mmCIF file with all atom_site columns, C-alpha atoms in Angstrom:
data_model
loop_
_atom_site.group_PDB
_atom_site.id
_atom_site.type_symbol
_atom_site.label_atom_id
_atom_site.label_alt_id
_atom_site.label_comp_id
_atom_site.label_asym_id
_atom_site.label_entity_id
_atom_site.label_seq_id
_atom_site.pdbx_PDB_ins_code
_atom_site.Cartn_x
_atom_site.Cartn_y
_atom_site.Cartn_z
_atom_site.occupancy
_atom_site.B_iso_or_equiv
_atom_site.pdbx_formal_charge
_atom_site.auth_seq_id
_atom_site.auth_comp_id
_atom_site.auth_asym_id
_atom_site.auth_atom_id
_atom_site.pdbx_PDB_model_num
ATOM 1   C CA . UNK A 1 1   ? 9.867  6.472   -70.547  1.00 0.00 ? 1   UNK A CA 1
ATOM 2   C CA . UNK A 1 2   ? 12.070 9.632   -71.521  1.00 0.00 ? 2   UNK A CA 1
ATOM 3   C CA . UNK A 1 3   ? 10.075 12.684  -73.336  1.00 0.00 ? 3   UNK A CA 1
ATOM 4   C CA . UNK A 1 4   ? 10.917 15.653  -74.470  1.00 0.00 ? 4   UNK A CA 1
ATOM 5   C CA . UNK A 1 5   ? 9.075  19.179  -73.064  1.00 0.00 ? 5   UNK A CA 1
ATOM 6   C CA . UNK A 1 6   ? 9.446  22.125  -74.939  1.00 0.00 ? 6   UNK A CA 1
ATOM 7   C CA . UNK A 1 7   ? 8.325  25.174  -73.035  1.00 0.00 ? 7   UNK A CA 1
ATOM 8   C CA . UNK A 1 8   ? 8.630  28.535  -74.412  1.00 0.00 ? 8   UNK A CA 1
ATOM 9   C CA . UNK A 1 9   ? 5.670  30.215  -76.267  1.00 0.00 ? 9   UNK A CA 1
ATOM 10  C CA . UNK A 1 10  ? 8.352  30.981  -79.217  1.00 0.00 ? 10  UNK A CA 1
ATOM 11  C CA . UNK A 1 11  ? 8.013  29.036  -82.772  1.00 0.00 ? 11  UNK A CA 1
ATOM 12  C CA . UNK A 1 12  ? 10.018 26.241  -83.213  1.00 0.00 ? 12  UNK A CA 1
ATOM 13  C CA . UNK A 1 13  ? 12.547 27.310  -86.363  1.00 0.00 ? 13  UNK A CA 1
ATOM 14  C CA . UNK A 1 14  ? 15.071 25.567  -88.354  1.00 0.00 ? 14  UNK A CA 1
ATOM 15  C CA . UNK A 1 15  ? 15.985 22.537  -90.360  1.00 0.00 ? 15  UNK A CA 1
ATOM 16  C CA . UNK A 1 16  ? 16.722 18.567  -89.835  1.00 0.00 ? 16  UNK A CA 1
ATOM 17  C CA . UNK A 1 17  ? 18.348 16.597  -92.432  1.00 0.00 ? 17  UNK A CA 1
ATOM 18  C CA . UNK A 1 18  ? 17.008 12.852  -92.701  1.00 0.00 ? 18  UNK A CA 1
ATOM 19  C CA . UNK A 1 19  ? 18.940 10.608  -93.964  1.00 0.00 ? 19  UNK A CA 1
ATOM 20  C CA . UNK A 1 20  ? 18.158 7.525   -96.375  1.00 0.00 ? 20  UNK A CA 1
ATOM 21  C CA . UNK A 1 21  ? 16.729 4.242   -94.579  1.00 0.00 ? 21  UNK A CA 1
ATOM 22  C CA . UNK A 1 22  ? 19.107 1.737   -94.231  1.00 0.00 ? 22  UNK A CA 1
ATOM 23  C CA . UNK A 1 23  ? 16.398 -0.668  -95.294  1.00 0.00 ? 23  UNK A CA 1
ATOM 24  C CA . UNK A 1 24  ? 15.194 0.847   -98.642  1.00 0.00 ? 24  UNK A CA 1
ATOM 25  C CA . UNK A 1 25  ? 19.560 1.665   -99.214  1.00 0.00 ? 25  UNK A CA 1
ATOM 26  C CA . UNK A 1 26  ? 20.522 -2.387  -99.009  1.00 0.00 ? 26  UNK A CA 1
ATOM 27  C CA . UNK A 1 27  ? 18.572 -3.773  -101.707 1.00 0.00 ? 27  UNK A CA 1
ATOM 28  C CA . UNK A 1 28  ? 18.586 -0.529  -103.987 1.00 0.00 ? 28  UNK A CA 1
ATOM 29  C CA . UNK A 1 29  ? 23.241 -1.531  -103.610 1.00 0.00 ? 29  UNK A CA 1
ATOM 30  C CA . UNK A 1 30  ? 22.377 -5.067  -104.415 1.00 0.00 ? 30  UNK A CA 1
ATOM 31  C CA . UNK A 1 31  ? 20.131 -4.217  -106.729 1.00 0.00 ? 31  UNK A CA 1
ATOM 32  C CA . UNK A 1 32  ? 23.043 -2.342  -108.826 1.00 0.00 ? 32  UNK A CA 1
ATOM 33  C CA . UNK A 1 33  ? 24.831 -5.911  -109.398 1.00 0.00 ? 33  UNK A CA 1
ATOM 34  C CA . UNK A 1 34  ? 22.137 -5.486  -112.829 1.00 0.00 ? 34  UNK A CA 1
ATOM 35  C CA . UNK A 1 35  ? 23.355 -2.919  -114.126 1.00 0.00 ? 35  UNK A CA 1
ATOM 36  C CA . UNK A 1 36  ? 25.283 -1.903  -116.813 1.00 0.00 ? 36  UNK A CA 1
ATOM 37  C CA . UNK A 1 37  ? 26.925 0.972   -116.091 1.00 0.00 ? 37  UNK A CA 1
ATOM 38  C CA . UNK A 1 38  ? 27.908 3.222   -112.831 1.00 0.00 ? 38  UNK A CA 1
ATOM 39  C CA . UNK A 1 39  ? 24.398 3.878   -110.737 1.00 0.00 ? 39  UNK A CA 1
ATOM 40  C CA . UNK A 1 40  ? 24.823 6.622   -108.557 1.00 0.00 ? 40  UNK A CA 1
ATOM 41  C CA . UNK A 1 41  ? 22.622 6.435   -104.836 1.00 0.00 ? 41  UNK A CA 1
ATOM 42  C CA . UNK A 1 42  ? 22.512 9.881   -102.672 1.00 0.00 ? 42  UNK A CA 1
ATOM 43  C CA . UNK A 1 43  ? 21.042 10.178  -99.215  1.00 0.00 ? 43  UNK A CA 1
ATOM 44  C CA . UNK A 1 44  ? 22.444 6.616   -98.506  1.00 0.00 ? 44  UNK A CA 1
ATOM 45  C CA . UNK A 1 45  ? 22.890 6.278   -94.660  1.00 0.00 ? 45  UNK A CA 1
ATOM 46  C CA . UNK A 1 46  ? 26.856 6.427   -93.373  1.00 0.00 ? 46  UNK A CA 1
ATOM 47  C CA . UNK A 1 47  ? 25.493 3.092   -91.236  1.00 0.00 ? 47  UNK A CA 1
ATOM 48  C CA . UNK A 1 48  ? 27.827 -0.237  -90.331  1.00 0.00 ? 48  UNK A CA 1
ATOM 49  C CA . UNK A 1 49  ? 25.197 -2.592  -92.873  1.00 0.00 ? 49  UNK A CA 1
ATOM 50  C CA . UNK A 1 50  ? 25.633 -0.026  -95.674  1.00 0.00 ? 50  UNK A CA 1
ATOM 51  C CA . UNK A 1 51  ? 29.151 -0.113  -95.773  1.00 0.00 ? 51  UNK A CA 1
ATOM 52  C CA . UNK A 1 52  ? 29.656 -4.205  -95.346  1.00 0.00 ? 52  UNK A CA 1
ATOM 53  C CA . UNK A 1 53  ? 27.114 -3.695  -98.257  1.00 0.00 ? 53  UNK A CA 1
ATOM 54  C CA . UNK A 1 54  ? 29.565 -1.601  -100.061 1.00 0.00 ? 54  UNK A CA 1
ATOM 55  C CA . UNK A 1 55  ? 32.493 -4.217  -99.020  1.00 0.00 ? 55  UNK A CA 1
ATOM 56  C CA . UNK A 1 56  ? 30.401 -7.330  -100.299 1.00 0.00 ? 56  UNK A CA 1
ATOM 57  C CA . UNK A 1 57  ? 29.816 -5.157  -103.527 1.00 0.00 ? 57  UNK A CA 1
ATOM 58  C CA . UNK A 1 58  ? 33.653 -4.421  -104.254 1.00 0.00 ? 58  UNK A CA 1
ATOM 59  C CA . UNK A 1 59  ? 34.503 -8.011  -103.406 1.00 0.00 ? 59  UNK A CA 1
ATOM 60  C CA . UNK A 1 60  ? 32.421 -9.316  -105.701 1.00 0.00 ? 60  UNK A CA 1
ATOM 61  C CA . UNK A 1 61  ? 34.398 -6.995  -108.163 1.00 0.00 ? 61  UNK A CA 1
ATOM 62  C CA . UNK A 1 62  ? 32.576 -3.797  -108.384 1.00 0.00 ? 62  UNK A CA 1
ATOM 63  C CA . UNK A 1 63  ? 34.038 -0.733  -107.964 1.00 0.00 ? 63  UNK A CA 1
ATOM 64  C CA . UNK A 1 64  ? 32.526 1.568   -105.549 1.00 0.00 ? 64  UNK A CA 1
ATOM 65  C CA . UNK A 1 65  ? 32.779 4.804   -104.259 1.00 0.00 ? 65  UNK A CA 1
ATOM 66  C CA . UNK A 1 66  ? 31.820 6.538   -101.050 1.00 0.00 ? 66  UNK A CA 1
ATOM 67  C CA . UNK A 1 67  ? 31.662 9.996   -100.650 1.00 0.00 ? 67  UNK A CA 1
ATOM 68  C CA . UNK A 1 68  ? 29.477 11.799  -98.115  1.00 0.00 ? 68  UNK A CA 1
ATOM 69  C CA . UNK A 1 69  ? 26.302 10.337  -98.447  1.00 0.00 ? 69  UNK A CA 1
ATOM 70  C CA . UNK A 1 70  ? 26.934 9.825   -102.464 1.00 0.00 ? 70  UNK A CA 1
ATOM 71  C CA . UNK A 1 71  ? 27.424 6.301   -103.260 1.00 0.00 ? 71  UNK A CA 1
ATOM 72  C CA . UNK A 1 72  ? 28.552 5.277   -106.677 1.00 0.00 ? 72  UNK A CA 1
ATOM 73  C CA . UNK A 1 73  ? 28.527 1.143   -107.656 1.00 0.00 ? 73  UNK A CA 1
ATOM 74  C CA . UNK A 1 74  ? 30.075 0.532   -111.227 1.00 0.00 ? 74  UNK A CA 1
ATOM 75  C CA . UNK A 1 75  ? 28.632 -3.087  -111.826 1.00 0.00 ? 75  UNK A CA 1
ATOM 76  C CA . UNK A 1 76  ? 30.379 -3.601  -114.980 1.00 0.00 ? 76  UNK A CA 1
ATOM 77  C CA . UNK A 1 77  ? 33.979 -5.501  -113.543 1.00 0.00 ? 77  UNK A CA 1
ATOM 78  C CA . UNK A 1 78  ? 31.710 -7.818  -111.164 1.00 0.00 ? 78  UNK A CA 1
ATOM 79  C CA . UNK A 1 79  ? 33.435 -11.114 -112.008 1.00 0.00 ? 79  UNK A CA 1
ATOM 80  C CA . UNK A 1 80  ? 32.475 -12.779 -109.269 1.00 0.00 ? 80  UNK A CA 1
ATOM 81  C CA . UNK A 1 81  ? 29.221 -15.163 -108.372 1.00 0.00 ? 81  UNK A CA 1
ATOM 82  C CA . UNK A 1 82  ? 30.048 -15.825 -104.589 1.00 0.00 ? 82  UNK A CA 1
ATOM 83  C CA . UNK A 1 83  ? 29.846 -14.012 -101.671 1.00 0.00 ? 83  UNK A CA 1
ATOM 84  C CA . UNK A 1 84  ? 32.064 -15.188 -98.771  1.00 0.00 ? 84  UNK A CA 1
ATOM 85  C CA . UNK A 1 85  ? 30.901 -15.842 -95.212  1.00 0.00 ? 85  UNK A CA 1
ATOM 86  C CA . UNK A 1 86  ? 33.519 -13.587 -94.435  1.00 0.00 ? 86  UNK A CA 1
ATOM 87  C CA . UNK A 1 87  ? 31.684 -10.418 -95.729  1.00 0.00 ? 87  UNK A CA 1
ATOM 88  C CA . UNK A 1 88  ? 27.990 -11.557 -95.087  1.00 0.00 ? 88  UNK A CA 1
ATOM 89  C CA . UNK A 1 89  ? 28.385 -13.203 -91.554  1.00 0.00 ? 89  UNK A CA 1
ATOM 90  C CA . UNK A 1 90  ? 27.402 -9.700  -90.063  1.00 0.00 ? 90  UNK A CA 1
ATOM 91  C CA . UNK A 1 91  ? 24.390 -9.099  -91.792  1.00 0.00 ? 91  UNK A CA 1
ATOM 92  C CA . UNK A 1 92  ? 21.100 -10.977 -92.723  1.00 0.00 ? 92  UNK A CA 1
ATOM 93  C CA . UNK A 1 93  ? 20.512 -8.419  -95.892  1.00 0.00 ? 93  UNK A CA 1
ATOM 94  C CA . UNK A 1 94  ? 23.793 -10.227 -97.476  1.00 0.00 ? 94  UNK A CA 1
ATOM 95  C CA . UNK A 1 95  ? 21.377 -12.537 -99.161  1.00 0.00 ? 95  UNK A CA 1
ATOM 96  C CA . UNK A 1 96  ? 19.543 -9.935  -101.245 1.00 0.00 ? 96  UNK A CA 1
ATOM 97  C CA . UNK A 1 97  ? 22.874 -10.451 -103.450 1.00 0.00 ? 97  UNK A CA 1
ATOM 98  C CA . UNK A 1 98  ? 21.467 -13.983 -104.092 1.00 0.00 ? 98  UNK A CA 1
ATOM 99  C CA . UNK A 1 99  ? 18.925 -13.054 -107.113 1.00 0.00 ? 99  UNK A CA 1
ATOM 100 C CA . UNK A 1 100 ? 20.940 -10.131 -108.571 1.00 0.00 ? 100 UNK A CA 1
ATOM 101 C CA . UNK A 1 101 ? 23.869 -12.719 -109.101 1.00 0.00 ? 101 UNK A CA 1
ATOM 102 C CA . UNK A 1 102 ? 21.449 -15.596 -109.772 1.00 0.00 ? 102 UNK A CA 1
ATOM 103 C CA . UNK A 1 103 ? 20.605 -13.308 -112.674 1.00 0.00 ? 103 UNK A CA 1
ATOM 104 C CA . UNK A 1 104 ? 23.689 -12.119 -114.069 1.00 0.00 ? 104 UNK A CA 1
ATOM 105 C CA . UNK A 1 105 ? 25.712 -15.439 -113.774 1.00 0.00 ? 105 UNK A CA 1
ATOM 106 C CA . UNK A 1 106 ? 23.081 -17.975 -113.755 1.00 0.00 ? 106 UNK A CA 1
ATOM 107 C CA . UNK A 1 107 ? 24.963 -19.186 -110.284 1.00 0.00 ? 107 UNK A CA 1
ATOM 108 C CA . UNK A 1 108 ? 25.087 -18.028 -107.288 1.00 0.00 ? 108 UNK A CA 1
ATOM 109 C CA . UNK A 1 109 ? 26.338 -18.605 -103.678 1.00 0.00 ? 109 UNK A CA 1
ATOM 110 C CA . UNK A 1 110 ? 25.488 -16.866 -100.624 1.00 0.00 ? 110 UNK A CA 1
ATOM 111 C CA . UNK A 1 111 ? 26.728 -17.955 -97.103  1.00 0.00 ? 111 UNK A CA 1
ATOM 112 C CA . UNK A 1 112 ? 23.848 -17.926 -94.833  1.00 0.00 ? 112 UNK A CA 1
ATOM 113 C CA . UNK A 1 113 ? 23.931 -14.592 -92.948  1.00 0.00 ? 113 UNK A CA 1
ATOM 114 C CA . UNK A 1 114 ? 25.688 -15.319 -89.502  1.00 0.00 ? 114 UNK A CA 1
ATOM 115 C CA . UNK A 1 115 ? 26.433 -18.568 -90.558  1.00 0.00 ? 115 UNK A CA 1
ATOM 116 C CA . UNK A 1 116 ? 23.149 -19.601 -88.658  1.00 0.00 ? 116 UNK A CA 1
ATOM 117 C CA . UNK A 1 117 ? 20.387 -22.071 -89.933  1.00 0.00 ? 117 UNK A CA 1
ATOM 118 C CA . UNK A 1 118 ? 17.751 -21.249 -91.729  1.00 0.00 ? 118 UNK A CA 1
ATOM 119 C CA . UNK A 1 119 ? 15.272 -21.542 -89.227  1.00 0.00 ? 119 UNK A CA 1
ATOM 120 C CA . UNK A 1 120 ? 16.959 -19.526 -86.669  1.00 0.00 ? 120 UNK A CA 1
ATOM 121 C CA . UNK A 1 121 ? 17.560 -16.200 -89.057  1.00 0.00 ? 121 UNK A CA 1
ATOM 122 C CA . UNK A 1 122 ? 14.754 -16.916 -91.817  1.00 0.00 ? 122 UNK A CA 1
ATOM 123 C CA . UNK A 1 123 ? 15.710 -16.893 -95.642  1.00 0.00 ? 123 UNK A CA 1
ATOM 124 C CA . UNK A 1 124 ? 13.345 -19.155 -96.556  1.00 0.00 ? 124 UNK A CA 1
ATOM 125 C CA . UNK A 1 125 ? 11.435 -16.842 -98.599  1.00 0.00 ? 125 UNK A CA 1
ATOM 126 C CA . UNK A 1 126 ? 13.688 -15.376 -100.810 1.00 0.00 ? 126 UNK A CA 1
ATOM 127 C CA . UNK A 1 127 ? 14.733 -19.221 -101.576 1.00 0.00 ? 127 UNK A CA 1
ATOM 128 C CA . UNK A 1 128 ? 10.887 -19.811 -102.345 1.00 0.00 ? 128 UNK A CA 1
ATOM 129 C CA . UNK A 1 129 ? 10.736 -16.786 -104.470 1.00 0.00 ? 129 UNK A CA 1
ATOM 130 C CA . UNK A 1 130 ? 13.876 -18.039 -106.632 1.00 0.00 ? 130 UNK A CA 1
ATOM 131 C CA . UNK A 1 131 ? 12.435 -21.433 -106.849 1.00 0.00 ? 131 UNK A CA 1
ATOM 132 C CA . UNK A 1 132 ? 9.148  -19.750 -108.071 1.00 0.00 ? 132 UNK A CA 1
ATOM 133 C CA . UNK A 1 133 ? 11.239 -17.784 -111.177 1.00 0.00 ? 133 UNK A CA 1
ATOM 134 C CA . UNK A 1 134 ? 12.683 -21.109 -111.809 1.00 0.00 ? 134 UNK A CA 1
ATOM 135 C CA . UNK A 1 135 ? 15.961 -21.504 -109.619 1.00 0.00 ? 135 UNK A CA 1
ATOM 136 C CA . UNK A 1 136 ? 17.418 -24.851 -108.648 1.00 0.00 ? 136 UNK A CA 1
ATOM 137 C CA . UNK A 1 137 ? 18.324 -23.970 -104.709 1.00 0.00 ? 137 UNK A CA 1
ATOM 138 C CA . UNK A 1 138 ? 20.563 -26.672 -102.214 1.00 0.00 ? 138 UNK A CA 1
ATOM 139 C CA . UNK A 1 139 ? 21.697 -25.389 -98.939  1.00 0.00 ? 139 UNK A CA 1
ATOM 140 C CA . UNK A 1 140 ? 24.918 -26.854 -98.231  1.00 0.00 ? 140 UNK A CA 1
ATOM 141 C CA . UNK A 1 141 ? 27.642 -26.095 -95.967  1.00 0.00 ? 141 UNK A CA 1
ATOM 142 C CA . UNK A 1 142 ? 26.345 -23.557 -94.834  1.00 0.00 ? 142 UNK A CA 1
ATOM 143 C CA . UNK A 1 143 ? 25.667 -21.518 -98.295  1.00 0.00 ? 143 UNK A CA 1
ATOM 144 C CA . UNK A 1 144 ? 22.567 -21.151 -100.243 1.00 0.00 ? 144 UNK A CA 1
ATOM 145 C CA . UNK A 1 145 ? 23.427 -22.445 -103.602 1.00 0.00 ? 145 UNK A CA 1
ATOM 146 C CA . UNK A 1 146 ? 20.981 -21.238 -106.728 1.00 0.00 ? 146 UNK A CA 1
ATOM 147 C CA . UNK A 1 147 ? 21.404 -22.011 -110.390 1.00 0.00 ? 147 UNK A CA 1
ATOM 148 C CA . UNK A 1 148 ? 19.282 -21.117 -112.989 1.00 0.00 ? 148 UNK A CA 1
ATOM 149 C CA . UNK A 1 149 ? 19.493 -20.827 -116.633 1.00 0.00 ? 149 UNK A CA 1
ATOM 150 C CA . UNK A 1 150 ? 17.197 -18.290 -117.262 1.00 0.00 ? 150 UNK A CA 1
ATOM 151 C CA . UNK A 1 151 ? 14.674 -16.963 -114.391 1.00 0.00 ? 151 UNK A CA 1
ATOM 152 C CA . UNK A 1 152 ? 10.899 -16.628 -115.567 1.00 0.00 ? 152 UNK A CA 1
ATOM 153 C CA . UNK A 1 153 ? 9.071  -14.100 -113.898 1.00 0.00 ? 153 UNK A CA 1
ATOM 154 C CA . UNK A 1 154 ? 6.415  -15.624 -111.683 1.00 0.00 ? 154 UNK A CA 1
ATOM 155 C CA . UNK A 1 155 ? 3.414  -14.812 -109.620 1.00 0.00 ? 155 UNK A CA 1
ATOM 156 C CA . UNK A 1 156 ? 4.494  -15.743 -105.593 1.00 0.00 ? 156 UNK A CA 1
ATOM 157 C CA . UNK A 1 157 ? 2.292  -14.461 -102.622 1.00 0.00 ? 157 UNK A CA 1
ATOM 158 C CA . UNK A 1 158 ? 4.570  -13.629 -99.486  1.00 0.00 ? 158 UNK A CA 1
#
């Protein structure tokens, strides 16, 4: 196991900056597919899921912008309802784009992350949870397919 020893008898002085978690970051991004106008994100981890988060984002038609650790998602020009296996193949949290879009379009299509099955990389419960607010979910070809005409909010125990 590796430590670290400090020996010294002097005070310890100075300052660390911590960045955002990557897994609070992801579904705050997808989360922005609801809004209606620019949401701005700071402390957002410069980390490989964040930006094919970003990516996935401006394919779907949102404009975003990346500077430092400032991330600004305009939502408004999102014309799209799919999101390719191309951008999501890399990353399980591609499917938290499922319900946002679900929402706003009343379709929805999400290539299963890594193009894997569902029992091997789980989704299962964010499908459950869709089906609980009223979704209509297939899995086919390899995409999670949801339509709904209006979600209902629901009571579902994880």
């Amino acid at each position: 196991m590796q430590k670290i020893v400090v020996q010294g008898g002097q005070r310890l002085e100075g300052e660390v900056r911590i960045s955002g978690a990557k897994n609070a970051v992801l579904p705050i991004l997808c989360a922005t597919l609801l809004a209606d106008a620019p949401v701005r994100i700071t402390n957002v981890p410069r980390l490989h899921d964040v930006l094919t988060t970003a990516k996935l984002l401006a394919g779907l038609g949102a404009g975003v912008v990346h500077e430092g650790d400032v991330l600004t998602v305009d939502p408004r020009s999102v014309d799209r309802h799919v999101a390719p296996y191309e951008l999501v193949k890399t990353m399980r949290a591609s499917v938290l784009v499922l319900g946002p879009l679900l929402a706003r379009f009343g379709d929805a299509e999400v290539s299963l992350p890594g193009g894997c099955a569902i029992g091997s990389r789980p989704v299962d419960q964010h499908i459950k949870g869709l089906q609980a607010l009223g979704a209509e979910i297939a899995v086919e070809n390899g995409f999670i397919k949801a339509r709904a005409q209006r979600l209902q909010g629901a009571r579902f125990v994880f």
